[in-house]
Amino acid sequence: MATPTLEKMEEAAAASPYITVTFRIRRYNPEISDEAQWQDFQIEIDPKERVLDGLHKIKWDLDGTLTFRRSCAHGICGSDAMRINGKNRLACKTLIKDINPEKPITVEAIKGLTVMKDLVVDMEPFFQAYRDVMPFLVTNGNEPTRERLQTAEDRERFDDTTKCILCAACTSSCPVFWNDGQYFGPAAIVNAHRFIFDSRDEAGEQRLEILNDKDGVWRCRTTFNCTDACPRGIEVTKAIQEVKRALITRRF
C-alpha cells in the first residue's frame, strides 16, 4: 500500500473538522479543599459535537476524576443540567458551535443546590419540593371499569406542563430559589399545574392550598429566568401565573 505523501497529510489535516477548544470547569472536591477552583482543559473536538461529548473526552482521556451526571444523553432524562457560559443548559443538547468555541467554554454546577463534587449537586431538596405538591393523579371512589376518558380540549389545558423532565434547570435559574431554598421553585409548581388542571383529578384544591403557603407560588417574582432556561420550551412563567389566578378566582 502506498505511503501518504506529506502534502496529502497536510491536506487531510486542513480538511479536518476538529478544532481546539478550551473547557474551563469549576472543580470542587470536599476531600481536597473547601474552595472550588477553575481548571482549564484543551481538547480537539468537532464543533458539531456537544458539550457532553467534550466532558466525556476530558474524563476519559485527560482526567478521570472529573465528576458529572448524565444518562440518556438525548435530552430526555434531564440529568446533565449545568451552567454553560453562565446559562442553565443540558450538556447533551448544547452544540459546541452554538456557544462561541473561540473563547473558553465555562462549565459549572447549577446554582441554589449544594455542590457535592465538581458538577454534581444534591438534588434531594429539589425532589422533595416535587413530592410535596402531590405529582400524581388523585381520584375517589372505586377502581374504574374502563379508562378515565377526557376530551382533547381538556387534555390541551395542561399539555405544556406534561413535558417537564425534572432537570432542575428552571428552579436553579430562579433568583428567589438561590436566596431561599425553602421556596418550592418553578419545577414543583409546573408539576402541580399539570394535575391541578387535569379534568380527571380531584385533589386540585389540596395542591392549591399547598402552593398558597408562604414558600409557595406567591414567592415568584416573574423574572422569566425559568422560562428562558427550560430545555423543553415549557412556558413556565405562564404556568405559574395560571396557578396564581386559580388561587385568586377560587375565592369567588
PDB file of C-alpha atoms in Angstrom:
ATOM      1  CA  MET A   1       0.000   0.000   0.000  1.00  0.00           C
ATOM      2  CA  ALA A   2       1.332   3.419  -0.982  1.00  0.00           C
ATOM      3  CA  THR A   3       2.578   5.679   1.834  1.00  0.00           C
ATOM      4  CA  PRO A   4       0.721   9.045   2.008  1.00  0.00           C
ATOM      5  CA  THR A   5       2.853  11.987   0.959  1.00  0.00           C
ATOM      6  CA  LEU A   6       3.477  14.890   3.335  1.00  0.00           C
ATOM      7  CA  GLU A   7       1.380  17.124   1.076  1.00  0.00           C
ATOM      8  CA  LYS A   8      -1.596  14.782   1.266  1.00  0.00           C
ATOM      9  CA  MET A   9      -1.255  14.507   5.019  1.00  0.00           C
ATOM     10  CA  GLU A  10      -1.288  18.303   5.337  1.00  0.00           C
ATOM     11  CA  GLU A  11      -4.347  18.494   3.089  1.00  0.00           C
ATOM     12  CA  ALA A  12      -6.144  15.922   5.235  1.00  0.00           C
ATOM     13  CA  ALA A  13      -5.272  17.872   8.381  1.00  0.00           C
ATOM     14  CA  ALA A  14      -6.546  21.103   6.833  1.00  0.00           C
ATOM     15  CA  ALA A  15      -9.812  19.403   5.888  1.00  0.00           C
ATOM     16  CA  SER A  16     -10.316  18.019   9.401  1.00  0.00           C
ATOM     17  CA  PRO A  17     -13.449  19.323  11.104  1.00  0.00           C
ATOM     18  CA  TYR A  18     -11.749  19.270  14.501  1.00  0.00           C
ATOM     19  CA  ILE A  19     -10.850  22.448  16.342  1.00  0.00           C
ATOM     20  CA  THR A  20      -9.051  23.126  19.623  1.00  0.00           C
ATOM     21  CA  VAL A  21     -11.436  24.180  22.365  1.00  0.00           C
ATOM     22  CA  THR A  22     -10.718  25.201  25.948  1.00  0.00           C
ATOM     23  CA  PHE A  23     -13.106  23.936  28.610  1.00  0.00           C
ATOM     24  CA  ARG A  24     -12.906  25.990  31.831  1.00  0.00           C
ATOM     25  CA  ILE A  25     -14.546  23.834  34.518  1.00  0.00           C
ATOM     26  CA  ARG A  26     -15.305  24.807  38.091  1.00  0.00           C
ATOM     27  CA  ARG A  27     -13.889  21.937  40.135  1.00  0.00           C
ATOM     28  CA  TYR A  28     -14.798  21.114  43.718  1.00  0.00           C
ATOM     29  CA  ASN A  29     -13.704  18.170  45.815  1.00  0.00           C
ATOM     30  CA  PRO A  30     -14.537  18.449  49.549  1.00  0.00           C
ATOM     31  CA  GLU A  31     -11.901  15.811  50.318  1.00  0.00           C
ATOM     32  CA  ILE A  32      -9.197  18.117  48.984  1.00  0.00           C
ATOM     33  CA  SER A  33     -10.331  21.684  49.651  1.00  0.00           C
ATOM     34  CA  ASP A  34     -13.250  23.710  50.947  1.00  0.00           C
ATOM     35  CA  GLU A  35     -12.875  26.071  47.994  1.00  0.00           C
ATOM     36  CA  ALA A  36     -13.852  25.494  44.374  1.00  0.00           C
ATOM     37  CA  GLN A  37     -11.277  26.263  41.675  1.00  0.00           C
ATOM     38  CA  TRP A  38     -11.375  26.737  37.918  1.00  0.00           C
ATOM     39  CA  GLN A  39      -9.380  24.312  35.799  1.00  0.00           C
ATOM     40  CA  ASP A  40      -8.717  24.550  32.055  1.00  0.00           C
ATOM     41  CA  PHE A  41      -8.647  21.610  29.646  1.00  0.00           C
ATOM     42  CA  GLN A  42      -7.816  21.795  25.934  1.00  0.00           C
ATOM     43  CA  ILE A  43      -9.330  19.209  23.627  1.00  0.00           C
ATOM     44  CA  GLU A  44      -9.692  18.560  19.915  1.00  0.00           C
ATOM     45  CA  ILE A  45     -13.361  18.306  19.027  1.00  0.00           C
ATOM     46  CA  ASP A  46     -15.752  18.651  16.099  1.00  0.00           C
ATOM     47  CA  PRO A  47     -17.790  21.857  16.658  1.00  0.00           C
ATOM     48  CA  LYS A  48     -20.906  19.911  15.692  1.00  0.00           C
ATOM     49  CA  GLU A  49     -20.428  17.748  18.774  1.00  0.00           C
ATOM     50  CA  ARG A  50     -21.987  18.568  22.124  1.00  0.00           C
ATOM     51  CA  VAL A  51     -20.638  19.924  25.387  1.00  0.00           C
ATOM     52  CA  LEU A  52     -21.353  16.487  26.853  1.00  0.00           C
ATOM     53  CA  ASP A  53     -19.031  14.940  24.264  1.00  0.00           C
ATOM     54  CA  GLY A  54     -16.329  17.366  25.356  1.00  0.00           C
ATOM     55  CA  LEU A  55     -16.795  16.426  29.001  1.00  0.00           C
ATOM     56  CA  HIS A  56     -16.544  12.763  28.031  1.00  0.00           C
ATOM     57  CA  LYS A  57     -13.237  13.394  26.226  1.00  0.00           C
ATOM     58  CA  ILE A  58     -11.870  15.151  29.299  1.00  0.00           C
ATOM     59  CA  LYS A  59     -12.988  12.433  31.706  1.00  0.00           C
ATOM     60  CA  TRP A  60     -11.935   9.502  29.538  1.00  0.00           C
ATOM     61  CA  ASP A  61      -8.661  10.880  28.145  1.00  0.00           C
ATOM     62  CA  LEU A  62      -7.382  13.636  30.443  1.00  0.00           C
ATOM     63  CA  ASP A  63      -8.758  13.472  33.981  1.00  0.00           C
ATOM     64  CA  GLY A  64     -10.820  10.545  35.213  1.00  0.00           C
ATOM     65  CA  THR A  65     -11.650  12.356  38.458  1.00  0.00           C
ATOM     66  CA  LEU A  66     -13.958  14.832  36.696  1.00  0.00           C
ATOM     67  CA  THR A  67     -17.444  14.185  38.051  1.00  0.00           C
ATOM     68  CA  PHE A  68     -20.791  14.959  36.407  1.00  0.00           C
ATOM     69  CA  ARG A  69     -24.172  13.335  35.875  1.00  0.00           C
ATOM     70  CA  ARG A  70     -25.515  12.047  32.575  1.00  0.00           C
ATOM     71  CA  SER A  71     -27.658   9.145  31.474  1.00  0.00           C
ATOM     72  CA  CYS A  72     -29.645   9.041  28.234  1.00  0.00           C
ATOM     73  CA  ALA A  73     -27.545  11.756  26.507  1.00  0.00           C
ATOM     74  CA  HIS A  74     -30.563  12.700  24.365  1.00  0.00           C
ATOM     75  CA  GLY A  75     -32.376  15.406  26.349  1.00  0.00           C
ATOM     76  CA  ILE A  76     -34.915  13.045  27.900  1.00  0.00           C
ATOM     77  CA  CYS A  77     -33.623  12.207  31.395  1.00  0.00           C
ATOM     78  CA  GLY A  78     -32.587  15.756  32.346  1.00  0.00           C
ATOM     79  CA  SER A  79     -29.665  14.558  34.460  1.00  0.00           C
ATOM     80  CA  ASP A  80     -26.905  16.654  32.840  1.00  0.00           C
ATOM     81  CA  ALA A  81     -28.236  20.151  33.561  1.00  0.00           C
ATOM     82  CA  MET A  82     -25.348  22.556  34.284  1.00  0.00           C
ATOM     83  CA  ARG A  83     -24.338  26.183  33.810  1.00  0.00           C
ATOM     84  CA  ILE A  84     -22.610  26.572  30.456  1.00  0.00           C
ATOM     85  CA  ASN A  85     -21.225  30.032  29.726  1.00  0.00           C
ATOM     86  CA  GLY A  86     -23.389  31.391  32.549  1.00  0.00           C
ATOM     87  CA  LYS A  87     -26.686  29.863  31.395  1.00  0.00           C
ATOM     88  CA  ASN A  88     -28.505  26.742  32.553  1.00  0.00           C
ATOM     89  CA  ARG A  89     -28.491  24.181  29.746  1.00  0.00           C
ATOM     90  CA  LEU A  90     -28.451  20.457  29.131  1.00  0.00           C
ATOM     91  CA  ALA A  91     -24.921  19.449  28.138  1.00  0.00           C
ATOM     92  CA  CYS A  92     -26.332  16.799  25.802  1.00  0.00           C
ATOM     93  CA  LYS A  93     -28.326  19.358  23.810  1.00  0.00           C
ATOM     94  CA  THR A  94     -25.742  22.162  23.633  1.00  0.00           C
ATOM     95  CA  LEU A  95     -23.580  22.121  20.495  1.00  0.00           C
ATOM     96  CA  ILE A  96     -20.013  23.439  20.681  1.00  0.00           C
ATOM     97  CA  LYS A  97     -20.559  25.610  17.594  1.00  0.00           C
ATOM     98  CA  ASP A  98     -23.511  27.382  19.195  1.00  0.00           C
ATOM     99  CA  ILE A  99     -21.566  28.825  22.135  1.00  0.00           C
ATOM    100  CA  ASN A 100     -18.580  30.594  20.540  1.00  0.00           C
ATOM    101  CA  PRO A 101     -15.832  27.951  20.803  1.00  0.00           C
ATOM    102  CA  GLU A 102     -13.165  30.589  20.061  1.00  0.00           C
ATOM    103  CA  LYS A 103     -13.391  31.565  23.733  1.00  0.00           C
ATOM    104  CA  PRO A 104     -13.124  29.247  26.756  1.00  0.00           C
ATOM    105  CA  ILE A 105     -16.348  27.357  27.424  1.00  0.00           C
ATOM    106  CA  THR A 106     -17.126  27.734  31.120  1.00  0.00           C
ATOM    107  CA  VAL A 107     -18.901  24.845  32.811  1.00  0.00           C
ATOM    108  CA  GLU A 108     -20.084  24.831  36.425  1.00  0.00           C
ATOM    109  CA  ALA A 109     -22.729  23.250  38.626  1.00  0.00           C
ATOM    110  CA  ILE A 110     -26.256  24.677  38.681  1.00  0.00           C
ATOM    111  CA  LYS A 111     -26.904  27.238  41.416  1.00  0.00           C
ATOM    112  CA  GLY A 112     -29.061  27.078  44.526  1.00  0.00           C
ATOM    113  CA  LEU A 113     -28.322  23.438  45.396  1.00  0.00           C
ATOM    114  CA  THR A 114     -25.376  22.188  47.447  1.00  0.00           C
ATOM    115  CA  VAL A 115     -22.429  21.092  45.291  1.00  0.00           C
ATOM    116  CA  MET A 116     -21.283  17.590  46.239  1.00  0.00           C
ATOM    117  CA  LYS A 117     -18.389  17.306  43.783  1.00  0.00           C
ATOM    118  CA  ASP A 118     -17.474  19.179  40.591  1.00  0.00           C
ATOM    119  CA  LEU A 119     -20.705  19.434  38.552  1.00  0.00           C
ATOM    120  CA  VAL A 120     -22.837  17.203  40.797  1.00  0.00           C
ATOM    121  CA  VAL A 121     -25.309  18.836  43.199  1.00  0.00           C
ATOM    122  CA  ASP A 122     -27.547  17.442  45.923  1.00  0.00           C
ATOM    123  CA  MET A 123     -30.935  17.119  44.197  1.00  0.00           C
ATOM    124  CA  GLU A 124     -32.847  15.956  47.285  1.00  0.00           C
ATOM    125  CA  PRO A 125     -34.339  19.412  48.207  1.00  0.00           C
ATOM    126  CA  PHE A 126     -35.500  19.760  44.589  1.00  0.00           C
ATOM    127  CA  PHE A 127     -37.167  16.341  44.560  1.00  0.00           C
ATOM    128  CA  GLN A 128     -38.696  16.894  47.992  1.00  0.00           C
ATOM    129  CA  ALA A 129     -40.481  20.006  46.703  1.00  0.00           C
ATOM    130  CA  TYR A 130     -41.675  17.908  43.753  1.00  0.00           C
ATOM    131  CA  ARG A 131     -43.035  15.229  46.077  1.00  0.00           C
ATOM    132  CA  ASP A 132     -44.716  17.821  48.303  1.00  0.00           C
ATOM    133  CA  VAL A 133     -47.066  19.021  45.539  1.00  0.00           C
ATOM    134  CA  MET A 134     -48.530  15.518  45.069  1.00  0.00           C
ATOM    135  CA  PRO A 135     -47.401  14.884  41.458  1.00  0.00           C
ATOM    136  CA  PHE A 136     -49.826  12.050  40.788  1.00  0.00           C
ATOM    137  CA  LEU A 137     -53.451  11.585  39.787  1.00  0.00           C
ATOM    138  CA  VAL A 138     -55.848  11.562  42.751  1.00  0.00           C
ATOM    139  CA  THR A 139     -59.368  10.191  42.332  1.00  0.00           C
ATOM    140  CA  ASN A 140     -62.077   8.979  44.684  1.00  0.00           C
ATOM    141  CA  GLY A 141     -64.444   6.038  44.528  1.00  0.00           C
ATOM    142  CA  ASN A 142     -63.920   2.519  43.308  1.00  0.00           C
ATOM    143  CA  GLU A 143     -61.454   1.365  40.717  1.00  0.00           C
ATOM    144  CA  PRO A 144     -62.885   2.236  37.292  1.00  0.00           C
ATOM    145  CA  THR A 145     -64.032  -0.487  34.941  1.00  0.00           C
ATOM    146  CA  ARG A 146     -62.642   1.391  31.938  1.00  0.00           C
ATOM    147  CA  GLU A 147     -60.135   4.102  31.092  1.00  0.00           C
ATOM    148  CA  ARG A 148     -60.816   7.566  32.524  1.00  0.00           C
ATOM    149  CA  LEU A 149     -61.555   9.476  29.341  1.00  0.00           C
ATOM    150  CA  GLN A 150     -61.230  13.202  28.719  1.00  0.00           C
ATOM    151  CA  THR A 151     -61.706  15.405  25.691  1.00  0.00           C
ATOM    152  CA  ALA A 152     -58.861  16.669  23.530  1.00  0.00           C
ATOM    153  CA  GLU A 153     -59.695  20.175  24.775  1.00  0.00           C
ATOM    154  CA  ASP A 154     -59.372  19.090  28.410  1.00  0.00           C
ATOM    155  CA  ARG A 155     -56.035  17.425  27.640  1.00  0.00           C
ATOM    156  CA  GLU A 156     -54.785  20.521  25.848  1.00  0.00           C
ATOM    157  CA  ARG A 157     -55.367  22.564  29.016  1.00  0.00           C
ATOM    158  CA  PHE A 158     -52.298  21.114  30.734  1.00  0.00           C
ATOM    159  CA  ASP A 159     -50.357  19.683  27.797  1.00  0.00           C
ATOM    160  CA  ASP A 160     -47.421  22.096  28.112  1.00  0.00           C
ATOM    161  CA  THR A 161     -46.615  21.183  31.700  1.00  0.00           C
ATOM    162  CA  THR A 162     -46.537  17.431  30.980  1.00  0.00           C
ATOM    163  CA  LYS A 163     -43.202  17.995  29.184  1.00  0.00           C
ATOM    164  CA  CYS A 164     -41.160  18.553  32.358  1.00  0.00           C
ATOM    165  CA  ILE A 165     -38.149  16.207  32.670  1.00  0.00           C
ATOM    166  CA  LEU A 166     -37.161  17.313  36.210  1.00  0.00           C
ATOM    167  CA  CYS A 167     -33.745  18.583  35.136  1.00  0.00           C
ATOM    168  CA  ALA A 168     -33.932  21.483  37.659  1.00  0.00           C
ATOM    169  CA  ALA A 169     -32.734  23.982  35.043  1.00  0.00           C
ATOM    170  CA  CYS A 170     -35.705  26.260  35.746  1.00  0.00           C
ATOM    171  CA  THR A 171     -35.602  26.054  39.541  1.00  0.00           C
ATOM    172  CA  SER A 172     -31.842  26.571  39.729  1.00  0.00           C
ATOM    173  CA  SER A 173     -32.084  29.635  37.468  1.00  0.00           C
ATOM    174  CA  CYS A 174     -34.553  31.345  39.849  1.00  0.00           C
ATOM    175  CA  PRO A 175     -33.026  34.161  41.969  1.00  0.00           C
ATOM    176  CA  VAL A 176     -35.665  33.618  44.667  1.00  0.00           C
ATOM    177  CA  PHE A 177     -34.596  29.972  44.966  1.00  0.00           C
ATOM    178  CA  TRP A 178     -30.927  30.997  45.109  1.00  0.00           C
ATOM    179  CA  ASN A 179     -31.622  33.105  48.182  1.00  0.00           C
ATOM    180  CA  ASP A 180     -34.154  30.849  49.873  1.00  0.00           C
ATOM    181  CA  GLY A 181     -34.036  27.120  49.303  1.00  0.00           C
ATOM    182  CA  GLN A 182     -37.393  26.755  51.089  1.00  0.00           C
ATOM    183  CA  TYR A 183     -39.217  28.148  48.044  1.00  0.00           C
ATOM    184  CA  PHE A 184     -40.953  25.351  46.129  1.00  0.00           C
ATOM    185  CA  GLY A 185     -39.458  26.587  42.896  1.00  0.00           C
ATOM    186  CA  PRO A 186     -40.736  26.631  39.301  1.00  0.00           C
ATOM    187  CA  ALA A 187     -40.445  22.883  38.589  1.00  0.00           C
ATOM    188  CA  ALA A 188     -42.608  21.879  41.547  1.00  0.00           C
ATOM    189  CA  ILE A 189     -45.245  24.452  40.575  1.00  0.00           C
ATOM    190  CA  VAL A 190     -45.182  23.272  36.951  1.00  0.00           C
ATOM    191  CA  ASN A 191     -45.817  19.696  38.074  1.00  0.00           C
ATOM    192  CA  ALA A 192     -48.612  20.822  40.381  1.00  0.00           C
ATOM    193  CA  HIS A 193     -50.130  22.728  37.429  1.00  0.00           C
ATOM    194  CA  ARG A 194     -50.118  19.532  35.372  1.00  0.00           C
ATOM    195  CA  PHE A 195     -52.595  17.920  37.837  1.00  0.00           C
ATOM    196  CA  ILE A 196     -54.483  20.987  39.081  1.00  0.00           C
ATOM    197  CA  PHE A 197     -55.890  21.488  35.580  1.00  0.00           C
ATOM    198  CA  ASP A 198     -56.386  17.803  34.769  1.00  0.00           C
ATOM    199  CA  SER A 199     -60.160  17.234  34.473  1.00  0.00           C
ATOM    200  CA  ARG A 200     -59.788  13.697  35.883  1.00  0.00           C
ATOM    201  CA  ASP A 201     -58.062  14.757  39.108  1.00  0.00           C
ATOM    202  CA  GLU A 202     -59.852  15.514  42.373  1.00  0.00           C
ATOM    203  CA  ALA A 203     -57.044  16.970  44.510  1.00  0.00           C
ATOM    204  CA  GLY A 204     -56.666  20.362  42.869  1.00  0.00           C
ATOM    205  CA  GLU A 205     -57.820  22.199  45.990  1.00  0.00           C
ATOM    206  CA  GLN A 206     -55.247  20.383  48.112  1.00  0.00           C
ATOM    207  CA  ARG A 207     -52.434  21.320  45.768  1.00  0.00           C
ATOM    208  CA  LEU A 208     -53.573  24.924  45.590  1.00  0.00           C
ATOM    209  CA  GLU A 209     -53.595  25.086  49.380  1.00  0.00           C
ATOM    210  CA  ILE A 210     -50.063  23.674  49.485  1.00  0.00           C
ATOM    211  CA  LEU A 211     -48.886  26.315  46.998  1.00  0.00           C
ATOM    212  CA  ASN A 212     -50.705  29.068  48.896  1.00  0.00           C
ATOM    213  CA  ASP A 213     -48.119  28.647  51.663  1.00  0.00           C
ATOM    214  CA  LYS A 214     -45.515  31.356  52.364  1.00  0.00           C
ATOM    215  CA  ASP A 215     -42.928  29.280  50.461  1.00  0.00           C
ATOM    216  CA  GLY A 216     -45.309  28.641  47.583  1.00  0.00           C
ATOM    217  CA  VAL A 217     -46.395  30.286  44.382  1.00  0.00           C
ATOM    218  CA  TRP A 218     -46.534  33.858  45.736  1.00  0.00           C
ATOM    219  CA  ARG A 219     -42.747  33.935  46.056  1.00  0.00           C
ATOM    220  CA  CYS A 220     -42.450  34.074  42.258  1.00  0.00           C
ATOM    221  CA  ARG A 221     -41.239  37.490  41.028  1.00  0.00           C
ATOM    222  CA  THR A 222     -41.941  36.844  37.328  1.00  0.00           C
ATOM    223  CA  THR A 223     -38.366  37.323  36.109  1.00  0.00           C
ATOM    224  CA  PHE A 224     -38.836  34.749  33.284  1.00  0.00           C
ATOM    225  CA  ASN A 225     -35.445  33.158  34.079  1.00  0.00           C
ATOM    226  CA  CYS A 226     -37.216  29.808  34.420  1.00  0.00           C
ATOM    227  CA  THR A 227     -38.911  30.029  31.034  1.00  0.00           C
ATOM    228  CA  ASP A 228     -35.636  31.002  29.345  1.00  0.00           C
ATOM    229  CA  ALA A 229     -33.795  28.090  30.995  1.00  0.00           C
ATOM    230  CA  CYS A 230     -36.281  25.303  30.211  1.00  0.00           C
ATOM    231  CA  PRO A 231     -34.736  22.918  27.635  1.00  0.00           C
ATOM    232  CA  ARG A 232     -38.192  21.608  26.719  1.00  0.00           C
ATOM    233  CA  GLY A 233     -39.623  25.035  25.876  1.00  0.00           C
ATOM    234  CA  ILE A 234     -42.274  24.954  28.613  1.00  0.00           C
ATOM    235  CA  GLU A 235     -43.870  28.339  29.300  1.00  0.00           C
ATOM    236  CA  VAL A 236     -43.004  28.056  32.979  1.00  0.00           C
ATOM    237  CA  THR A 237     -43.836  31.629  33.970  1.00  0.00           C
ATOM    238  CA  LYS A 238     -47.230  31.363  32.271  1.00  0.00           C
ATOM    239  CA  ALA A 239     -47.994  28.165  34.195  1.00  0.00           C
ATOM    240  CA  ILE A 240     -47.080  29.846  37.483  1.00  0.00           C
ATOM    241  CA  GLN A 241     -49.354  32.779  36.677  1.00  0.00           C
ATOM    242  CA  GLU A 242     -52.222  30.379  35.913  1.00  0.00           C
ATOM    243  CA  VAL A 243     -51.795  28.752  39.325  1.00  0.00           C
ATOM    244  CA  LYS A 244     -51.824  32.189  40.974  1.00  0.00           C
ATOM    245  CA  ARG A 245     -55.000  33.064  39.070  1.00  0.00           C
ATOM    246  CA  ALA A 246     -56.626  29.796  40.173  1.00  0.00           C
ATOM    247  CA  LEU A 247     -55.830  30.635  43.787  1.00  0.00           C
ATOM    248  CA  ILE A 248     -57.453  34.038  43.452  1.00  0.00           C
ATOM    249  CA  THR A 249     -60.553  33.033  41.483  1.00  0.00           C
ATOM    250  CA  ARG A 250     -61.409  30.036  43.675  1.00  0.00           C
ATOM    251  CA  ARG A 251     -62.285  32.505  46.430  1.00  0.00           C
ATOM    252  CA  PHE A 252     -65.178  33.914  44.427  1.00  0.00           C
TER     253      PHE A 252
END
